[in-house]
CSV table of C-alpha atoms in Angstrom, one decimal:
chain,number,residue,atom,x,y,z
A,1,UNK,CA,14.7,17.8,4.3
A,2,UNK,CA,13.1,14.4,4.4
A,3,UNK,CA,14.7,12.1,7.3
A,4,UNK,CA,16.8,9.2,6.2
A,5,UNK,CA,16.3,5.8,7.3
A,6,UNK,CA,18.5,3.4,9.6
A,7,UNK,CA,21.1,1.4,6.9
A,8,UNK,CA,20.1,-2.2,6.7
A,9,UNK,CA,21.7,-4.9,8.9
A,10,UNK,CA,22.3,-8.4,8.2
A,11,UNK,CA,18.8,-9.4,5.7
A,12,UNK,CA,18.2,-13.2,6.7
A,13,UNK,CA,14.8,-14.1,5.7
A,14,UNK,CA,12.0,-11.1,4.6
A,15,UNK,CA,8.6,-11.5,5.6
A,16,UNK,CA,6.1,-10.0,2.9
A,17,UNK,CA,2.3,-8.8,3.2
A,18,UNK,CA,0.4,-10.1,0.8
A,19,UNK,CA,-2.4,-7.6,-0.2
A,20,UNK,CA,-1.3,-4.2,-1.6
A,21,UNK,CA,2.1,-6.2,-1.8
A,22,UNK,CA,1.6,-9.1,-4.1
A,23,UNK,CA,-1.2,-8.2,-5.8
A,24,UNK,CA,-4.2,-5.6,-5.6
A,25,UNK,CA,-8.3,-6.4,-6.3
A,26,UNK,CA,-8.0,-8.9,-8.4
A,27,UNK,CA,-4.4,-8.8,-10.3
A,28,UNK,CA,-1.0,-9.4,-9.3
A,29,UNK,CA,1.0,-5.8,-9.0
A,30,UNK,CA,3.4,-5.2,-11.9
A,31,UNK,CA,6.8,-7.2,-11.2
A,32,UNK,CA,5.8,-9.3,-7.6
A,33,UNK,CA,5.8,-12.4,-9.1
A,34,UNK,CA,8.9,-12.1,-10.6
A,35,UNK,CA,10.3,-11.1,-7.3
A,36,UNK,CA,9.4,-14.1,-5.8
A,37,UNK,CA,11.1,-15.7,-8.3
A,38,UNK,CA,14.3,-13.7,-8.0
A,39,UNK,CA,14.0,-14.3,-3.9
A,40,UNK,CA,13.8,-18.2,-4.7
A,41,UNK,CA,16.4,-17.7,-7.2
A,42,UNK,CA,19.1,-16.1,-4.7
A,43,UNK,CA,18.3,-18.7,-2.1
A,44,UNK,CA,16.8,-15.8,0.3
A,45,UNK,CA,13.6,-17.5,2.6
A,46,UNK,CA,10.5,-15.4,3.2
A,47,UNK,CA,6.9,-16.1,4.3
A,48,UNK,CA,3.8,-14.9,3.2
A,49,UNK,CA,2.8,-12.9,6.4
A,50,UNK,CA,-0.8,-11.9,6.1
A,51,UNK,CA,-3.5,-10.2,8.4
A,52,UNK,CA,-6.0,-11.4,6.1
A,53,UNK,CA,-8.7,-13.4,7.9
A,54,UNK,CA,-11.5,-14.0,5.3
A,55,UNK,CA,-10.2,-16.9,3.5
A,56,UNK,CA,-7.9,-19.8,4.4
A,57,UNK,CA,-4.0,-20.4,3.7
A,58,UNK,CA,-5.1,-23.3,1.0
A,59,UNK,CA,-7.9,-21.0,-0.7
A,60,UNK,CA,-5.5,-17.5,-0.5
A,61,UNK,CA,-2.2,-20.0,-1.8
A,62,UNK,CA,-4.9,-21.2,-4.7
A,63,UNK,CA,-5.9,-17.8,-5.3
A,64,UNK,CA,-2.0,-16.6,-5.2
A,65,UNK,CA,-1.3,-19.6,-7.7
A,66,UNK,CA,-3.4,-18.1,-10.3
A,67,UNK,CA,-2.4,-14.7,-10.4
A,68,UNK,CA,0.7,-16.3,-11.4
A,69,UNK,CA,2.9,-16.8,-8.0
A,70,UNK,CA,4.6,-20.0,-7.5
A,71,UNK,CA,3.7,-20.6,-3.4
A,72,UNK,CA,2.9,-23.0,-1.3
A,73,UNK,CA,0.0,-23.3,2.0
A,74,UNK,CA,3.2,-23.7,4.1
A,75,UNK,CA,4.8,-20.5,3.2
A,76,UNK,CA,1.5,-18.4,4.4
A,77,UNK,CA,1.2,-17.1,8.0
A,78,UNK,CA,-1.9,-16.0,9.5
A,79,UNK,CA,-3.2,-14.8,12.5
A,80,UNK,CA,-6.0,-18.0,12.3
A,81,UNK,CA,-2.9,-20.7,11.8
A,82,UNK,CA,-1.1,-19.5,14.8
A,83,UNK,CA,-4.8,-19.0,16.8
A,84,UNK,CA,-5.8,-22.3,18.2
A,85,UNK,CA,-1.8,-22.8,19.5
A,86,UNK,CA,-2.2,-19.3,21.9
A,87,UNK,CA,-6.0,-20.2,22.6
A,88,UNK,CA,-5.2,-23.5,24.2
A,89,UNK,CA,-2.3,-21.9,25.7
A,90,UNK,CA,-4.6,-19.5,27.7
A,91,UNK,CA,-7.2,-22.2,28.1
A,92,UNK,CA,-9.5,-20.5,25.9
A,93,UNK,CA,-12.7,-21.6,24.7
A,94,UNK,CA,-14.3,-19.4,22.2
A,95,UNK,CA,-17.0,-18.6,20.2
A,96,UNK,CA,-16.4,-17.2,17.1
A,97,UNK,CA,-16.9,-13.7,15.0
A,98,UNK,CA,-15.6,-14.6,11.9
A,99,UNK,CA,-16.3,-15.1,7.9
A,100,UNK,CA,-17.8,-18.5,7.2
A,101,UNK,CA,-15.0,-18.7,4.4
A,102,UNK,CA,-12.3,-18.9,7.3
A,103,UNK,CA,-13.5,-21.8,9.3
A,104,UNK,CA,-11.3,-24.4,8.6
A,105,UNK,CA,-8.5,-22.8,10.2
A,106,UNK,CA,-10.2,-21.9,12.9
A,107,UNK,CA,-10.6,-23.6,16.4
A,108,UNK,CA,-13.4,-25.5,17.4
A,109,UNK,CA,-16.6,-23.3,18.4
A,110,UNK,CA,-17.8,-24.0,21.9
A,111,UNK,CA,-21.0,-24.9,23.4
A,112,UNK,CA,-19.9,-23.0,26.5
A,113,UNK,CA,-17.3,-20.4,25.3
A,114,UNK,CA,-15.1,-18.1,27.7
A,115,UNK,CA,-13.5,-16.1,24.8
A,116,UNK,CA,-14.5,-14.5,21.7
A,117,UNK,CA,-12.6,-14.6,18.5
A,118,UNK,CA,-13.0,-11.9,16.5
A,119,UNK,CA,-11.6,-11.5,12.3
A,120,UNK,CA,-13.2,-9.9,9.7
A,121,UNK,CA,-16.1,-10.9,9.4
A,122,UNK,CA,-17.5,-8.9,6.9
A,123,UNK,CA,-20.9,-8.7,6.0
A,124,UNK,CA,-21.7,-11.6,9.3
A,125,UNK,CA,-20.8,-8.0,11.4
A,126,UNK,CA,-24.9,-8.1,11.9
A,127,UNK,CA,-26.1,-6.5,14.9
A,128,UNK,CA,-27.2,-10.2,16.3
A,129,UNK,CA,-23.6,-11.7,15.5
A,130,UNK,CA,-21.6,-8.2,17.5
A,131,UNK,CA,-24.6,-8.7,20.3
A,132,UNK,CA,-24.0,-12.7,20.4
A,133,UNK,CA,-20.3,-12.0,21.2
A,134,UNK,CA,-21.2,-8.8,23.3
A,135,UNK,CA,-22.9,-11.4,25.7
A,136,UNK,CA,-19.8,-13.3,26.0
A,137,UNK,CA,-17.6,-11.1,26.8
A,138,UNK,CA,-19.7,-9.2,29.8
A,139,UNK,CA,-19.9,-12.6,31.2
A,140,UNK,CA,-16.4,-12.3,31.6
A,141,UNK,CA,-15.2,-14.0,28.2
A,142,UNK,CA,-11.9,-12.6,27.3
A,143,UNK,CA,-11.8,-10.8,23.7
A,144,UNK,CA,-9.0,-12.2,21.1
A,145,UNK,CA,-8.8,-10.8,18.0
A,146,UNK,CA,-7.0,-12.3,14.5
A,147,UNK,CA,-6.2,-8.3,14.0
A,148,UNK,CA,-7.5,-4.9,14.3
A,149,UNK,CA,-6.5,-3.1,11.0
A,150,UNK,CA,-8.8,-0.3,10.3
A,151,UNK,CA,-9.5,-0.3,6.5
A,152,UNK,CA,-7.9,-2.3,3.7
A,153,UNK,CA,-8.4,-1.7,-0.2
A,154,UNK,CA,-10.0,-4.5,-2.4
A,155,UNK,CA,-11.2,-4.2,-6.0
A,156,UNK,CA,-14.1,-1.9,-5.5
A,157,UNK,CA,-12.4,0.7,-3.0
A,158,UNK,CA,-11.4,0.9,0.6
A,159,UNK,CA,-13.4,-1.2,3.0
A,160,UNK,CA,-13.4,-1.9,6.5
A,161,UNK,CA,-11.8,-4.6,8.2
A,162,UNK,CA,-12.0,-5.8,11.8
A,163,UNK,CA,-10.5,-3.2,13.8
A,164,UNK,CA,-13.8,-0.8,14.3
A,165,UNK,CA,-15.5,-3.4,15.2
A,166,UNK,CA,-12.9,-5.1,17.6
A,167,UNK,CA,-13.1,-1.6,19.0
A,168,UNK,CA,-16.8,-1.2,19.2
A,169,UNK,CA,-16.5,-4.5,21.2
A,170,UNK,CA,-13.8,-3.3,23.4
A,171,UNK,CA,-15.8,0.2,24.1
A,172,UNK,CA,-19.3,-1.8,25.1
A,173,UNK,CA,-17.8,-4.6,27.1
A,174,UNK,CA,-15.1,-2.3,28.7
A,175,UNK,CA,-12.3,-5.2,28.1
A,176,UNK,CA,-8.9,-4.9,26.0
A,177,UNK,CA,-8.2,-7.1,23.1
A,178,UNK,CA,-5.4,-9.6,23.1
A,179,UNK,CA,-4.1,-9.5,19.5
A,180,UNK,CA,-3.1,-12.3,17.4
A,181,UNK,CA,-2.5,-10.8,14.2
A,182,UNK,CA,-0.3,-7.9,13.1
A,183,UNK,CA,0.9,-5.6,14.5
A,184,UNK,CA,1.2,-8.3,17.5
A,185,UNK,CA,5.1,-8.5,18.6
A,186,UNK,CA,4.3,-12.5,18.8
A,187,UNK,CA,2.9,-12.7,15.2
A,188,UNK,CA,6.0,-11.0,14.0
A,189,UNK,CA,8.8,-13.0,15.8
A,190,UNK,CA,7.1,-16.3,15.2
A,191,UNK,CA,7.1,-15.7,11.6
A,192,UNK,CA,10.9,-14.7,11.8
A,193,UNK,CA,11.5,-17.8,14.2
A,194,UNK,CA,9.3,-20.4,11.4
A,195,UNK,CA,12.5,-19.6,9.6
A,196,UNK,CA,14.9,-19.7,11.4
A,197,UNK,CA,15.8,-16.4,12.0
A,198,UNK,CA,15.9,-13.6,14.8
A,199,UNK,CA,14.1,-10.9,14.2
A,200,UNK,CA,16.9,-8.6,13.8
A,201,UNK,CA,17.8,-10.4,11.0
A,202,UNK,CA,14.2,-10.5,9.1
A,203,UNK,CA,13.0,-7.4,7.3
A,204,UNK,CA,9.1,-7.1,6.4
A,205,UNK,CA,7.7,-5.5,3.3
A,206,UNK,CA,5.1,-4.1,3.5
A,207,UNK,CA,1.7,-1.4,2.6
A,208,UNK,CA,0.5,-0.8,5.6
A,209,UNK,CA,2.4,2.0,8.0
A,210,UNK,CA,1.4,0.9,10.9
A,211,UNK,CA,0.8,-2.9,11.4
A,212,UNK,CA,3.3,-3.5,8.9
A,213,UNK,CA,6.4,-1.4,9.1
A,214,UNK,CA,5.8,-0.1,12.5
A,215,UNK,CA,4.4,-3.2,14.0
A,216,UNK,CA,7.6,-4.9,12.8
A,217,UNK,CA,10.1,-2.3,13.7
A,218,UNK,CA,8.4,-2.1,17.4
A,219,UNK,CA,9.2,-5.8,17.5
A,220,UNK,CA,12.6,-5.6,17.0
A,221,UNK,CA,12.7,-6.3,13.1
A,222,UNK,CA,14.1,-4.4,10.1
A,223,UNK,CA,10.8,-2.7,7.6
A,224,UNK,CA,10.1,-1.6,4.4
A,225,UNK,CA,7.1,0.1,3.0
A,226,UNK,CA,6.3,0.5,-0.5
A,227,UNK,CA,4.1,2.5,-2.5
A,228,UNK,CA,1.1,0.2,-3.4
A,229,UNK,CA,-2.2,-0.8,-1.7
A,230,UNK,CA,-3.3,1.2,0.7
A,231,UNK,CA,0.4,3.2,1.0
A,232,UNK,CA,-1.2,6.6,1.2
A,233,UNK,CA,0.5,10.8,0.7
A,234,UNK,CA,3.0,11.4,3.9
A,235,UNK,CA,3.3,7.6,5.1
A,236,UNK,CA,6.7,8.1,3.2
A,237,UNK,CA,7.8,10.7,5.8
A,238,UNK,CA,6.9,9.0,8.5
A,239,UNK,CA,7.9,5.3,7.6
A,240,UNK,CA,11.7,6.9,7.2
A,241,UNK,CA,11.5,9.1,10.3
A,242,UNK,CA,10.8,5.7,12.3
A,243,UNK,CA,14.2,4.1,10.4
A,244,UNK,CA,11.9,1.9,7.2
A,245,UNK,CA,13.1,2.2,3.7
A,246,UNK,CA,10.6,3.3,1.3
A,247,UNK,CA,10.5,1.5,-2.3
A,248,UNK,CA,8.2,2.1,-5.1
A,249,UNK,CA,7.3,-1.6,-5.1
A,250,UNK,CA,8.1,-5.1,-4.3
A,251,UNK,CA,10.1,-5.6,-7.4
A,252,UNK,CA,12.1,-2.5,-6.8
A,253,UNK,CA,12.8,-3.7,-3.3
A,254,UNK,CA,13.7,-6.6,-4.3
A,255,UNK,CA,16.1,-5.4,-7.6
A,256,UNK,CA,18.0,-3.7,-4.7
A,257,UNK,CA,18.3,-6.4,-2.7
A,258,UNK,CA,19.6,-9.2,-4.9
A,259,UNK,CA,21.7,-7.0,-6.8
């Protein structure tokens, strides 16, 4: 018998991934735009909580505008907006590891860096860019990284993201990561704290079983998995075994939400 999850508490405020969530490749899913709309409709606030750390909040809200979904840049959290407040908390100067595409919400790139910040970089993972950084970090640079998912799924099939390499990092410089993206306890609460809410009270949608649902429920908030993106044959099992609801989709989620 498949276990059953934890009823829901109080819903506040949802915080909802954005790909395998929103939209897939290069289409919105079937009914997530007119989620939003129901969620705007019914007064409930959300934010756009993404690991996603190719693009910028203005170019992924533009890109989010045209498959149809009425947001705004302020409504999108990432681990690069929420970056430069932790690195100059920790006095960090860093040299950075990421796609070119994301430099505008990135801190400033050092002459002298003491840190390395990593995000997915994508095809800039050369050998000279991971040995660059490599040279940082043995000098005693400390390793931050926007997030360490392991795959996600785009329009031509799965693809890595910045986790492997994160790890090949961590392996050759024998250092740990500090993570600023999901499934980071911090990335979750501030999200649930931008709106006002505790994160008992916020609930996060999302496709990814481990730094979405589990990430969130391991910081204290309520989790929801659905079956799109990258949701893949027995994360079902386990979502509900850790107390997440599983719903075919945003829109289903939402139906039963608002209803």
């Amino acid at each position: 018998m498949a276990p059953e999850p934890k009823p829901l508490g109080k819903i506040a405020g949802l915080l909802l991934d954005v790909g395998g969530v929103l939209y897939q490749g290069d289409e919105a899913i079937a009914g997530s735009a007119e989620a939003l709309t129901a969620l705007r409709e019914r007064e409930m606030p959300f934010r756009l909580l993404t690991n996603t750390t190719r693009t910028t909040r203005a170019s992924l809200a533009k890109r989010l505008q045209g498959f149809g979904f009425e947001v705004t840049e302020e409504e999108i959290v990432t681990p690069a907006s929420v970056a430069s407040a932790i690195l100059e908390r920790d006095g960090a100067h860093p040299h950075l590891l990421v796609h070119p595409g994301l430099l505008p919400d990135c801190p400033e790139e050092a002459a002298e860096p003491n840190a390395v910040l990593v995000g997915d970089a994508g095809e800039h993972f050369t050998f000279e860019n991971m040995n660059r950084a490599f040279n940082v970090l043995i000098e005693g640079g400390t390793l931050y990284a926007l997030g360490r998912n392991r795959f996600f799924r785009s329009a031509s099939g799965f693809e890595l993201d910045a986790g492997p390499f994160v790890a090949a990092l961590e392996y050759a410089a024998e250092t740990e990561a500090v993570l600023i993206g999901k499934p980071s306890k911090d990335f979750f609460v501030t999200a649930a704290h931008d709106m006002g809410f505790a994160p008992e009270e916020t609930l996060m949608v999302g496709d990814d079983l481990e730094s979405d649902v589990e990430g969130a429920i391991a910081a204290g908030l309520q989790a929801a998995l659905v079956r799109t993106g990258k949701f893949r044959d027995g994360d079902a099992t386990r979502a509900r075994k850790g107390g997440a609801r599983v719903a075919a989709s945003l829109s289903e989620f939402v139906e039963g939400l608002v209803a």
